[in-house]
Short mmCIF file of C-alpha atoms in Angstrom, two decimals:
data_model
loop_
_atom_site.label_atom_id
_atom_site.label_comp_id
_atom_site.label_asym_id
_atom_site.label_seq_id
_atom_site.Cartn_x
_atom_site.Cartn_y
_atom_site.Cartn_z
CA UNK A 317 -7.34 -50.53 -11.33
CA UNK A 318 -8.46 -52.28 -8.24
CA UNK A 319 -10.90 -51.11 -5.57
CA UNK A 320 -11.21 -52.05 -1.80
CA UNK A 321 -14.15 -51.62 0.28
CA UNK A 322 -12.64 -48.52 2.15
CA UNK A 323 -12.15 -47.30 -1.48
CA UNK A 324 -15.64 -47.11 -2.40
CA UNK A 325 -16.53 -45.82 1.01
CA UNK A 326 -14.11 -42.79 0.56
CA UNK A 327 -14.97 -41.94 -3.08
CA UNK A 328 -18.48 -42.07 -1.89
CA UNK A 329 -17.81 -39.19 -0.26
CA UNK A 330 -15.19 -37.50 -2.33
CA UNK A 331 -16.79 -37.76 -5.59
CA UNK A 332 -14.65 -35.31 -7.04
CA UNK A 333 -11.75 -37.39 -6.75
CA UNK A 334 -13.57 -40.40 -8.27
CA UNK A 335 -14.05 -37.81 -11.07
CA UNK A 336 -10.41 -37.52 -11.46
CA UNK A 337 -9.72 -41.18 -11.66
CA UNK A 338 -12.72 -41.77 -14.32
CA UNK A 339 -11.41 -38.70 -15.68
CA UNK A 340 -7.93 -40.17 -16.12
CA UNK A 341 -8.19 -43.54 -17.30
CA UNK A 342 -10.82 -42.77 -19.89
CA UNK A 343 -9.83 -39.46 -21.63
CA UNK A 344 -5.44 -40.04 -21.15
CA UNK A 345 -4.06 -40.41 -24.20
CA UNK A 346 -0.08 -41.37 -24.46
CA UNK A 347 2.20 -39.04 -26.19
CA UNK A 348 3.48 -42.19 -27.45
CA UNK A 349 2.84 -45.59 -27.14
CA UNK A 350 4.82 -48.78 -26.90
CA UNK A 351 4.72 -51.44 -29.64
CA UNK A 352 5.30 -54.83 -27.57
CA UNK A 353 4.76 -56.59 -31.30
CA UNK A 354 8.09 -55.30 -32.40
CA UNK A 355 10.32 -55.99 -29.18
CA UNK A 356 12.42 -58.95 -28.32
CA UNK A 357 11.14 -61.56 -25.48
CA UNK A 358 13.99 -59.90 -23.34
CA UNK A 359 13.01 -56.70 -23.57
CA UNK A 360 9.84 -57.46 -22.41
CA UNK A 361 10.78 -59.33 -19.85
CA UNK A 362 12.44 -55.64 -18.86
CA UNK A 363 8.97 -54.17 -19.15
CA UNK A 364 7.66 -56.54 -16.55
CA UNK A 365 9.80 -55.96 -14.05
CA UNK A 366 9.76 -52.64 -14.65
CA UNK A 367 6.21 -52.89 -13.91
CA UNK A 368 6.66 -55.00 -10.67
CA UNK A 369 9.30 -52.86 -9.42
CA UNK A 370 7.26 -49.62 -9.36
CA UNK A 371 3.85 -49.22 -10.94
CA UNK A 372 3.70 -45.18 -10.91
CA UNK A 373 7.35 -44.90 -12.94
CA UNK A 374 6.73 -47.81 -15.42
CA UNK A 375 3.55 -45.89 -16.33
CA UNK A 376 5.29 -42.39 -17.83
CA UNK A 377 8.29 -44.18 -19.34
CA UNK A 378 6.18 -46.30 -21.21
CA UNK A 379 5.00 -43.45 -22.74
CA UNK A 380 8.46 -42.25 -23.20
CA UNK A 381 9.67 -40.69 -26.64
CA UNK A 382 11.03 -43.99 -29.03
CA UNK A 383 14.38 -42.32 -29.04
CA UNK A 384 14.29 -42.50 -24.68
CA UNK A 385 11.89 -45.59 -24.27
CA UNK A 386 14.90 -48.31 -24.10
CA UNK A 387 17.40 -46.33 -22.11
CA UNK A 388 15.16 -44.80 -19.82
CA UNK A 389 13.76 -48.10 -18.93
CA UNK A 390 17.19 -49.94 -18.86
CA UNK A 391 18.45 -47.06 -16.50
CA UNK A 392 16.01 -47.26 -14.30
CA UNK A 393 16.09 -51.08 -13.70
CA UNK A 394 19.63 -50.39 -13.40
CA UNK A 395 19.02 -48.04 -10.65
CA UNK A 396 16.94 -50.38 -8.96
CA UNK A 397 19.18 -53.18 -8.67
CA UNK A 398 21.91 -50.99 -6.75
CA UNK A 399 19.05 -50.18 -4.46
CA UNK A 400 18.30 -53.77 -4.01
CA UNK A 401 21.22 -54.77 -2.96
CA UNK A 402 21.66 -51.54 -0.57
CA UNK A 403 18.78 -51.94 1.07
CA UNK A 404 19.12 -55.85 1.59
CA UNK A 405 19.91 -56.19 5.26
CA UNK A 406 20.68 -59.68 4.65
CA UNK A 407 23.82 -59.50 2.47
CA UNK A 408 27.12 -59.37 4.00
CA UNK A 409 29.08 -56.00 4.46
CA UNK A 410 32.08 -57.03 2.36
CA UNK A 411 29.91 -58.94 -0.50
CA UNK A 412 27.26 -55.85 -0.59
CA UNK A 413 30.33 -53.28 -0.65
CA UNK A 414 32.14 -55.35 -3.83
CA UNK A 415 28.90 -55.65 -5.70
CA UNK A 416 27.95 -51.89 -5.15
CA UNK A 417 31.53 -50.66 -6.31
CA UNK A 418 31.81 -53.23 -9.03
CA UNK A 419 28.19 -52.96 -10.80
CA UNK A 420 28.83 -50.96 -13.48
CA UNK A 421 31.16 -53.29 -14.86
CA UNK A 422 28.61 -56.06 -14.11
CA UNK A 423 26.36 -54.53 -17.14
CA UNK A 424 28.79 -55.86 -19.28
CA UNK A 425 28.50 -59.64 -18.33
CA UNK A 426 26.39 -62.04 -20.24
CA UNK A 427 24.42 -63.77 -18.53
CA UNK A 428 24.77 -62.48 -14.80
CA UNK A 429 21.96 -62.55 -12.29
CA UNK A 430 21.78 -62.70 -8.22
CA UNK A 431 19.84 -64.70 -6.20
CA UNK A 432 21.06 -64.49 -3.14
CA UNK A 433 18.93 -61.54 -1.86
CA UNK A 434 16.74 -62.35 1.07
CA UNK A 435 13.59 -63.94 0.54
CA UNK A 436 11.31 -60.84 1.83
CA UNK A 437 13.21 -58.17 -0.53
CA UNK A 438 10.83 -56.77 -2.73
CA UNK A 439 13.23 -56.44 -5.62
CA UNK A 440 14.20 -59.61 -5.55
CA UNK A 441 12.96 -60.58 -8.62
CA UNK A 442 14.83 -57.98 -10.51
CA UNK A 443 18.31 -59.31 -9.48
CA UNK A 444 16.84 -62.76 -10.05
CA UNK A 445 16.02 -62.49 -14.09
CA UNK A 446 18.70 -59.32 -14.45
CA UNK A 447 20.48 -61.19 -17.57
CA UNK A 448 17.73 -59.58 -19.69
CA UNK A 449 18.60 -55.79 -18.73
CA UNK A 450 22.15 -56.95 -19.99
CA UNK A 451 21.04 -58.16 -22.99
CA UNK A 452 19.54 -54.88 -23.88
CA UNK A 453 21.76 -52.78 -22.23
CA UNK A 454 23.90 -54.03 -25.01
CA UNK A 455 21.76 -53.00 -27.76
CA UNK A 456 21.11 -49.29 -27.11
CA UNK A 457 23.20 -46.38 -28.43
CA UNK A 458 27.23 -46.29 -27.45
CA UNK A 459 26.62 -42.62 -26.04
CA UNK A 460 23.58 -43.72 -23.83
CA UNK A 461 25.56 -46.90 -22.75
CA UNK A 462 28.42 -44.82 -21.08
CA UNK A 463 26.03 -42.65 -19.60
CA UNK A 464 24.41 -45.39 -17.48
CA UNK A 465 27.88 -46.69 -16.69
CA UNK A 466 29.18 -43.37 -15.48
CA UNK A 467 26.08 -42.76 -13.12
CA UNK A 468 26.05 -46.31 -11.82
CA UNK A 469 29.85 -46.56 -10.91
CA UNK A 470 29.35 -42.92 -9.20
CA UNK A 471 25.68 -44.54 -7.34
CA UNK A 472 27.81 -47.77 -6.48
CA UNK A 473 30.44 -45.82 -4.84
CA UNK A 474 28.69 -43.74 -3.26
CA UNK A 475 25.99 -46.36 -1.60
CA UNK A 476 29.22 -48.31 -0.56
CA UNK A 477 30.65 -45.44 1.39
CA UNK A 478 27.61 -45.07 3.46
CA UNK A 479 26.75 -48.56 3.76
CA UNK A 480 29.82 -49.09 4.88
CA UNK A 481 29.56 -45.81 7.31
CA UNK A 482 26.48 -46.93 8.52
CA UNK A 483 28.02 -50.39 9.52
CA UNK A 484 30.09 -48.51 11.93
CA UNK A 485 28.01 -45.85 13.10
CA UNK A 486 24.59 -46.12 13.52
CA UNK A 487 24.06 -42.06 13.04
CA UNK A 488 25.82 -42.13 9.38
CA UNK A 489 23.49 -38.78 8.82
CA UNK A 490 24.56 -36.68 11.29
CA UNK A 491 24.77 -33.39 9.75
CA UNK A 492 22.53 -31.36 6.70
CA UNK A 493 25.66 -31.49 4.50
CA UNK A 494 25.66 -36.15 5.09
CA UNK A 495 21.95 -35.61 4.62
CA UNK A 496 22.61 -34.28 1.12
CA UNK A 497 25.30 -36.12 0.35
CA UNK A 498 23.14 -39.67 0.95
CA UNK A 499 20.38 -37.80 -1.20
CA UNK A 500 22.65 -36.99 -3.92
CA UNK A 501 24.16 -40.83 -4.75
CA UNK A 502 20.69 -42.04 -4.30
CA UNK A 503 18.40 -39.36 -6.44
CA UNK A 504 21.12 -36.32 -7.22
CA UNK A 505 22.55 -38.36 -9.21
CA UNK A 506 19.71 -39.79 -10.88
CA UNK A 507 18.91 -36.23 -12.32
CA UNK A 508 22.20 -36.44 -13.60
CA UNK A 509 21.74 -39.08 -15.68
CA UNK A 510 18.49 -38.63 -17.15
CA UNK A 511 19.93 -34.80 -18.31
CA UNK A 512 22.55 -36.33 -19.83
CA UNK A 513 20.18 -39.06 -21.46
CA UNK A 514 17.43 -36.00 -22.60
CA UNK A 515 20.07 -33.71 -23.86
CA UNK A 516 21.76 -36.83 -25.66
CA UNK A 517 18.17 -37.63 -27.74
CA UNK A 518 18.13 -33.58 -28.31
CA UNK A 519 15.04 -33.42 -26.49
CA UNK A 520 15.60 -31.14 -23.93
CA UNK A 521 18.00 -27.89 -23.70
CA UNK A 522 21.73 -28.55 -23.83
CA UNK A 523 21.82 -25.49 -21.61
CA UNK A 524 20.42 -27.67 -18.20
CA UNK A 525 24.14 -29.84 -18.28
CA UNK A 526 25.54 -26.47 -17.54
CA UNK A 527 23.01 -25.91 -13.99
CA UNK A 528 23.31 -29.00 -12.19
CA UNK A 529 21.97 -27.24 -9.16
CA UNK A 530 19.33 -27.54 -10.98
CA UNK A 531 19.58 -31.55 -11.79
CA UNK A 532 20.96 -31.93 -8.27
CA UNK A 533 17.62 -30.40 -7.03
CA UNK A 534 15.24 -32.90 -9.25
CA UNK A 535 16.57 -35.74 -7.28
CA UNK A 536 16.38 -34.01 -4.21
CA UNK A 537 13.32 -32.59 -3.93
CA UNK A 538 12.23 -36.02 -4.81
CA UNK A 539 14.46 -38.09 -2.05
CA UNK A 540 13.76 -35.98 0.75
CA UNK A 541 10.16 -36.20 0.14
CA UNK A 542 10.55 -39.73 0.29
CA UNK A 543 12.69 -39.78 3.54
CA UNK A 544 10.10 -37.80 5.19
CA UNK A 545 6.86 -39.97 4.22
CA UNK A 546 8.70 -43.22 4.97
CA UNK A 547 9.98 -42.46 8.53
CA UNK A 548 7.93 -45.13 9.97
CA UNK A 549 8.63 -47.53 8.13
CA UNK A 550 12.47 -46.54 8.04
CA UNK A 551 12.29 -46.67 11.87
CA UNK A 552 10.68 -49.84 11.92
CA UNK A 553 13.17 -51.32 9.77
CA UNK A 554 15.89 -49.70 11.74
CA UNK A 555 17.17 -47.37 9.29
CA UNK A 556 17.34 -43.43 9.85
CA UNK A 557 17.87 -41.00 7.10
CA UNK A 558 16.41 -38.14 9.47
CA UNK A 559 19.86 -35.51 9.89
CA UNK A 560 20.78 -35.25 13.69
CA UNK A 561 21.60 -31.90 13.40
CA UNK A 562 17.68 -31.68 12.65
CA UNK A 563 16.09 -34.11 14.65
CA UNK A 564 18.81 -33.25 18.20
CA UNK A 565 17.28 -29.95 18.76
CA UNK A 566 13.40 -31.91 19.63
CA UNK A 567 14.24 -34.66 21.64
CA UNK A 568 17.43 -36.85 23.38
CA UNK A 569 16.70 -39.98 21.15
CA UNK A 570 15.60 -40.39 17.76
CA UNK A 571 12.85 -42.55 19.10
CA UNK A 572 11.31 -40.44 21.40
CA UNK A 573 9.81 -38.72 18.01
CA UNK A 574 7.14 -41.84 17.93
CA UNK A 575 5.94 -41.45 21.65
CA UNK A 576 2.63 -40.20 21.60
CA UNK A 577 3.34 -37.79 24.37
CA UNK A 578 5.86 -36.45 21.88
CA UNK A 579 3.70 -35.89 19.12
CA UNK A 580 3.41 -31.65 19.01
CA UNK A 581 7.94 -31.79 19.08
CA UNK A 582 7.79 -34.34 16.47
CA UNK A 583 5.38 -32.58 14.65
CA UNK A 584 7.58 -29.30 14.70
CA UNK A 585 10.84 -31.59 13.57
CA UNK A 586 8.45 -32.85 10.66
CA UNK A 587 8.26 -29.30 9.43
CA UNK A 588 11.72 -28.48 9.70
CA UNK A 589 12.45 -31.39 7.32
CA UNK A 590 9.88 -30.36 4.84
CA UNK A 591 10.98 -26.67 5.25
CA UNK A 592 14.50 -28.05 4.36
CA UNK A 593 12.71 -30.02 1.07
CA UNK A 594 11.04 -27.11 -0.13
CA UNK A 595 13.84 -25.35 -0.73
CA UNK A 596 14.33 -27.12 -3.71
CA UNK A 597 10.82 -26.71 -5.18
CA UNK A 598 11.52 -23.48 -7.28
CA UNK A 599 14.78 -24.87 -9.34
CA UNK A 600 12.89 -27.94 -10.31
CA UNK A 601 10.37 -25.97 -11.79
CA UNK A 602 13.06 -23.47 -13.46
CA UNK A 603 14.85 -27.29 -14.67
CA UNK A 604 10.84 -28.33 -15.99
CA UNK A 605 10.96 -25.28 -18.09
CA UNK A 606 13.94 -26.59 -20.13
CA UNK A 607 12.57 -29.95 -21.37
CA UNK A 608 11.15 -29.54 -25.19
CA UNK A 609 9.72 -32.72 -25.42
CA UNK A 610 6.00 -33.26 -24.23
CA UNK A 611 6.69 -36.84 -22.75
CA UNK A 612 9.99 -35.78 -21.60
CA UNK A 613 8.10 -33.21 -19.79
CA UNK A 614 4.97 -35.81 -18.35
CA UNK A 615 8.10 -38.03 -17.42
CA UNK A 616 10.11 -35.28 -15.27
CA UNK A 617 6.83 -33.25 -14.00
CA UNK A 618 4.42 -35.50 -12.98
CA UNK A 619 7.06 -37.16 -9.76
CA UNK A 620 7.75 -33.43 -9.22
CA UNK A 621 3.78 -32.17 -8.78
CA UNK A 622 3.34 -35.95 -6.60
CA UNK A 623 6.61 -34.64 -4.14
CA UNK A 624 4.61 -31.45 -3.65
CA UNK A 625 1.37 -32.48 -3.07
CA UNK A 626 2.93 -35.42 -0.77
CA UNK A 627 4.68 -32.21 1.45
CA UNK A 628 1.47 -31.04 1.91
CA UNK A 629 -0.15 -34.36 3.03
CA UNK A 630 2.56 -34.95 5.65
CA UNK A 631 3.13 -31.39 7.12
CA UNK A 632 1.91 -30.88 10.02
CA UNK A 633 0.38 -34.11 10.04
CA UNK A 634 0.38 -36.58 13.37
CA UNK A 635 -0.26 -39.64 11.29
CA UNK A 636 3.48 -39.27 9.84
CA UNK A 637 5.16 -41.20 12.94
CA UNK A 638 2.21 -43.58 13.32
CA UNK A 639 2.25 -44.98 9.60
CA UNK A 640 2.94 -44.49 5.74
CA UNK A 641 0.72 -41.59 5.08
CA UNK A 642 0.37 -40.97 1.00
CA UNK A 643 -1.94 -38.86 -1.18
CA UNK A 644 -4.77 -40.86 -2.39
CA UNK A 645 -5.30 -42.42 -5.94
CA UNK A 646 -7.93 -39.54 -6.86
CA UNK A 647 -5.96 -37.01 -5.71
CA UNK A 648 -2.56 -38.46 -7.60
CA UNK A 649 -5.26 -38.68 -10.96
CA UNK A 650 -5.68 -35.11 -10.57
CA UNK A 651 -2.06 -34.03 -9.94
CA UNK A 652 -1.76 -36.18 -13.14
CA UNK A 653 -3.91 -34.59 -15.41
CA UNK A 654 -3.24 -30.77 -14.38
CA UNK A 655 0.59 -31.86 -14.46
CA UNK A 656 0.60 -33.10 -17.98
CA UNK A 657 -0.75 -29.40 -19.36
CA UNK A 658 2.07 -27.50 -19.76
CA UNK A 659 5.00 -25.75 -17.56
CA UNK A 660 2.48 -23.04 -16.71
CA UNK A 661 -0.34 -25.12 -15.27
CA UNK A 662 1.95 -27.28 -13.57
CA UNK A 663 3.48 -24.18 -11.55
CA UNK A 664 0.04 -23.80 -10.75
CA UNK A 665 0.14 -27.42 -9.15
CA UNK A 666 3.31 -26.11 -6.93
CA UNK A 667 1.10 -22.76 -6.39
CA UNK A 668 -1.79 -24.62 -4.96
CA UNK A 669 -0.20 -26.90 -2.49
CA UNK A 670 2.39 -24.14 -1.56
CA UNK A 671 -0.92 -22.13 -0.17
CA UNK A 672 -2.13 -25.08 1.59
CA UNK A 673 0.78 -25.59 3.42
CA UNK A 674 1.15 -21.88 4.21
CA UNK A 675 -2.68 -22.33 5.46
CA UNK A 676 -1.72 -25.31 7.91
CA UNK A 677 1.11 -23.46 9.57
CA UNK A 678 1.10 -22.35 13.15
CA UNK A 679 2.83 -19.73 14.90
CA UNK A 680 3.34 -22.43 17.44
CA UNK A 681 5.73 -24.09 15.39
CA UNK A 682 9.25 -22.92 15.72
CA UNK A 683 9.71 -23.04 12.28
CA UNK A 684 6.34 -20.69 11.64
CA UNK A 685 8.48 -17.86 9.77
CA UNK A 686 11.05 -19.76 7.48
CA UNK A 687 7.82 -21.55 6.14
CA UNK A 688 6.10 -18.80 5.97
CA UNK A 689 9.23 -17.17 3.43
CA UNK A 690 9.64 -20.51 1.75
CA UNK A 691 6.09 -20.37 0.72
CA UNK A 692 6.30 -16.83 -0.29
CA UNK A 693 9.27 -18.09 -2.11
CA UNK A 694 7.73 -20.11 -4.37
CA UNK A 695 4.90 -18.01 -5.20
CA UNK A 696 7.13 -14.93 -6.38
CA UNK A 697 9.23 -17.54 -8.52
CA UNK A 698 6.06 -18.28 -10.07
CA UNK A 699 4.59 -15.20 -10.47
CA UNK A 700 8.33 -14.08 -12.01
CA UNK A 701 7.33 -16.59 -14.40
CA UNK A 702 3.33 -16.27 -15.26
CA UNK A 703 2.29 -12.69 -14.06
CA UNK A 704 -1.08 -12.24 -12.40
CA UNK A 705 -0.95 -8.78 -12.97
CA UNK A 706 -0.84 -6.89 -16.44
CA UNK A 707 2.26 -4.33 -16.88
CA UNK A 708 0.10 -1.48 -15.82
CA UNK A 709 -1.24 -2.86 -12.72
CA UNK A 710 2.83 -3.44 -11.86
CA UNK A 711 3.50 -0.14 -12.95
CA UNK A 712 0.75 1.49 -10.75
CA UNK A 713 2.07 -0.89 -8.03
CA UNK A 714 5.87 0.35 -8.41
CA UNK A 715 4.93 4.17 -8.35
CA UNK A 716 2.50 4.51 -6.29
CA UNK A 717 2.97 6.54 -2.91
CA UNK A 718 2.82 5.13 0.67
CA UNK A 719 1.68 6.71 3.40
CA UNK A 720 -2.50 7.08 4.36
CA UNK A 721 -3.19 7.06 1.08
CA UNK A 722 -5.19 3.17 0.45
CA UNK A 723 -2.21 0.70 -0.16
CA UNK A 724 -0.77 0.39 -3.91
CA UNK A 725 -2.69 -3.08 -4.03
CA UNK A 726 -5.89 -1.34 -2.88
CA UNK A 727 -5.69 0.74 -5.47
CA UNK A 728 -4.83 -1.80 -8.22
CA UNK A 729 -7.82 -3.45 -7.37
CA UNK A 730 -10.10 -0.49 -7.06
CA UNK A 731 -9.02 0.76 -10.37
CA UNK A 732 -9.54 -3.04 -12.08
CA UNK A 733 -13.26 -2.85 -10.32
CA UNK A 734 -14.22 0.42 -11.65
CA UNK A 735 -12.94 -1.31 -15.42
CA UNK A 736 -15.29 -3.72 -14.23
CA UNK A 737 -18.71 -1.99 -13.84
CA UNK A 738 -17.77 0.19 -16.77
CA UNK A 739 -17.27 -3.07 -19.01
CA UNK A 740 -20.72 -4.35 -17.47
CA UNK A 741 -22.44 -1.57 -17.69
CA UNK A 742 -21.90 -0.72 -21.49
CA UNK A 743 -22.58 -4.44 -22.15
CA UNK A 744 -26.15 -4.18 -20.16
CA UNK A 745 -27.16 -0.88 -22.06
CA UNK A 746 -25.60 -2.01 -25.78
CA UNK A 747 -27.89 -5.34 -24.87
CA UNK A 748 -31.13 -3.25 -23.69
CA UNK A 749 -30.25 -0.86 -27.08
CA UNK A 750 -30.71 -4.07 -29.19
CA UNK A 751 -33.30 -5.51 -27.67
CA UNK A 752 -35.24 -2.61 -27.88
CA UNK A 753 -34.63 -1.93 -31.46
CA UNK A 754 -35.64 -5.23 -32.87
CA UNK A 755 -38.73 -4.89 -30.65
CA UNK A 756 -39.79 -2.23 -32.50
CA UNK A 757 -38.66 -3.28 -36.02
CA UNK A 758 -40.77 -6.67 -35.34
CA UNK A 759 -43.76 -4.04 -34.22
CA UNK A 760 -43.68 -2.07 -37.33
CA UNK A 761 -43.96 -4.86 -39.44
CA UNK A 762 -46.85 -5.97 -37.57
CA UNK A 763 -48.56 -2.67 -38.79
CA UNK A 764 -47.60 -0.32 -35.73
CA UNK A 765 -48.51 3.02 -36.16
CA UNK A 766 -45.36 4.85 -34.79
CA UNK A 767 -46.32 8.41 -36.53
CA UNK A 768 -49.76 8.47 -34.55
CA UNK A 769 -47.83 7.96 -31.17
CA UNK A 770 -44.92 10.48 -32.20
CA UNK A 771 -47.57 12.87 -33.16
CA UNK A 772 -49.48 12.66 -29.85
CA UNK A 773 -46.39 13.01 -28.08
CA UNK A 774 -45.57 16.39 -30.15
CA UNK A 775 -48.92 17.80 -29.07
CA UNK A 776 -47.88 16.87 -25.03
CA UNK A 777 -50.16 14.27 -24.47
CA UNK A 778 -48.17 11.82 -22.77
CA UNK A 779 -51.29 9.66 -20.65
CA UNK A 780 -53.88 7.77 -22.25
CA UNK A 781 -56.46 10.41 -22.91
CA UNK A 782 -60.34 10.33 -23.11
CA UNK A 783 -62.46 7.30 -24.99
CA UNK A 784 -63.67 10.27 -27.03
CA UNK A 785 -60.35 11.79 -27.86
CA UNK A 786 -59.42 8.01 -28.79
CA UNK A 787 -61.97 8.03 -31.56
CA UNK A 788 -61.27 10.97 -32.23
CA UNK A 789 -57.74 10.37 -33.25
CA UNK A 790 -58.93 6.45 -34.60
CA UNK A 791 -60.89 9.08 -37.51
CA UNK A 792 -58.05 11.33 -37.92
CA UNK A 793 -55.21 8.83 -38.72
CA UNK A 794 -57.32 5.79 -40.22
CA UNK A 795 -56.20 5.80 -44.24
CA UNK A 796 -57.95 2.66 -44.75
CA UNK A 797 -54.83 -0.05 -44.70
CA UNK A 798 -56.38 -2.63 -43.28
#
């Protein structure tokens, strides 16, 4: 975990993010933990690449079930590769189109690596040493095995088609419905997969292979955050994943979004694009609720609660069209640790950021309303889920009347604050009661005469009375004890 100077300058500031991080990396514990002593030199080979290919993922697989570890891993690198060669500007049409459509079959060749991708592709590497995902692709389970096959041929296909579409046309996404169709090969089907892979190892409910809205809305939610936060640098490499149907009703060119003169229209189009990745939000969290296995559920969650909390940091946001704007280390710690809880906290995590996007829209956007109801949205899913309110409280709400009367949630609240100062009263009195009583056991074993002052009370003397009456009563009472 390395630090740069601007680092230390901004966790000077926000300690409570350098909290998180401290927090994270000394208290996390894995669910489970990978044994590198008992794994082949190919397989860890895997686990490097895995590691240069995307730090944040490598991270929760690792701590992956046994019965997932392998396959997960293998699928994912799998994954990548198709990407790699997709998003390689450098490869011919014909060659990337071939390799795309003819990958899955390439898993089953010994041996087989690329290195022809161009020198600045990230990924290269991957491609470069890809014999070793073979090698273990070979070894895992013959039900797992097909899976990755099937999702890869239907990935490769489906990256062809719009590479190929994209060769032609430079405005391949033109309407909502291409938008969702690029964002299923690339991440719909993805959620897919991975079902099929958690239901498979019987640790998650068979029941989510019969909703796949609800895996189709994993990947989504996921992809469209991404296209969103990376339309800089998509721009600046020429690509656009932006819908035109979207982005045609702000300005003539897709350009004219990055003029600074343009910045309040682009602004709106921004939020029509995150409106249109919200609506996923709620059926990933009704697909979260359906995974049994804690590391199955760190694995699927944590991405989820980052996509969220990345909406937030890009809506409304100017920065968006000027550069790669992310959530910051301390911030993704935190998102970590609340995310890891359980299925109710982490609804909390979609709760949170759902109101602070809410707070940052403007009835100056065009787009104020649907926002405003997506927000909502999510909210009453969760509260469907974890009620704020007891039965009664819903009850009272439900029945009560309308009309100049205070409003049913006035009265909730009135009735739950009058619970209140009862509750604290009978506590301060029952305390004072106590208090008192040991006060004056303590005193009577300290020799207190109690009967002299009940006696003087009886009589109706209730001040202090005379020096001589004092004596007086001294004589009267004095048997001599001490």
């Amino acid at each position: 975990m390395g630090f740069k100077l601007t680092d230390i300058l901004y966790y000077t500031i926000h300690m409570n993010e350098f909290k998180s991080i401290a927090q994270w990396y000394t208290w996390h514990e894995p669910v489970h933990e990978r044994d590198e002593t008992k794994e082949d030199p190919s397989l860890q080979i895997c686990f490097k690449l895995l590691v240069l290919t995307s730090r944040s993922f490598s991270a929760v697989i690792q701590e992956l079930h046994p019965e997932l570890l392998v396959p997960v891993a293998i699928f994912y690198l799998t994954l990548r590769g198709l990407d790699t060669i997709e998003d390689d500007m450098t490869i011919p049409l014909a060659k990337k189109e071939a390799l795309l459509r003819n990958f899955h079959n390439i898993l089953e060749k010994d041996g087989w690596n690329f290195n022809e991708s161009g020198p600045d592709e990230k990924d290269r590497e991957l491609l470069v040493q890809f014999q070793n995902a073979i090698i273990e692709f070979k070894k895992i389970k013959p039900a797992y095995r097909a899976i990755i096959k099937d999702i890869t041929e239907k990935m490769g296909n489906g990256m062809a088609d719009f590479a190929r579409d994209a060769e032609h046309n430079a405005n391949a996404v033109n309407t909502i419905e291409d938008y969702n169709m690029y964002c299923h090969y690339v991440a719909g089907l993805v959620g897919e997969g991975l079902t099929k892979l958690f239901v498979e190892s019987k640790l998650a409910n068979p029941v989510l292979l019969e909703r796949q809205h609800l895996q189709e809305s994993m990947g989504l939610f996921l992809q469209k955050t991404n296209v969103i936060r990376d339309v800089r640098e998509d721009f600046e490499d020429k690509r656009r994943f932006w819908p035109t149907e979207i982005w045609s009703k702000y300005v003539d060119k897709f350009e004219d979004l990055f003029k600074p003169e343009n910045i309040d229209i682009a602004m709106n189009c921004s939020s029509e694009m995150v409106l249109n990745a919200m609506t996923h939000a709620d059926e990933c969290m009704f697909y979260l609720a359906g995974l049994k296995e804690q590391s199955v559920f760190n694995f699927a969650a944590i991405p989820q609660a980052m996509a969220i909390a990345t909406l937030e940091v890009v809506f409304r946001n100017p920065k968006l069209f000027r550069r790669n704007v992310k959530i910051t280390k301390g911030q993704a710690c935190q998102i970590m640790i609340e995310s890891t809880q359980n299925h109710q906290i982490l609804c909390e995590v979609f709760r949170k950021f759902a109101k602070k996007i809410h707070r940052k829209n403007t009835p100056k956007d065009p787009n104020f309303l649907k926002i405003s109801i997506a927000c909502g949205k999510i909210e009453q899913f969760i509260e469907s889920l974890y009620p704020t309110q007891d039965p009664k409280a819903i009850a009272q709400l439900q029945s009560a009347q309308t009309g100049t009367e205070k409003s049913p949630i006035d009265k909730v609240k009135a009735e739950q604050a009058k619970q209140d100062t009862i509750y604290l009263f009978v506590t301060v009195i029952g305390s004072l009661l106590f208090l008192t009583i040991i006060m004056i056991w303590v005193a009577y074993l300290f020799g207190a005469r109690f009967d002299v002052a009940i006696a003087e009370l009886l009589k109706g003397k209730l001040g202090r009375g005379s020096p001589v009456e004092a004596k007086e009563a001294i004589r009267r009472y004095d048997h001599g004890e001490l």
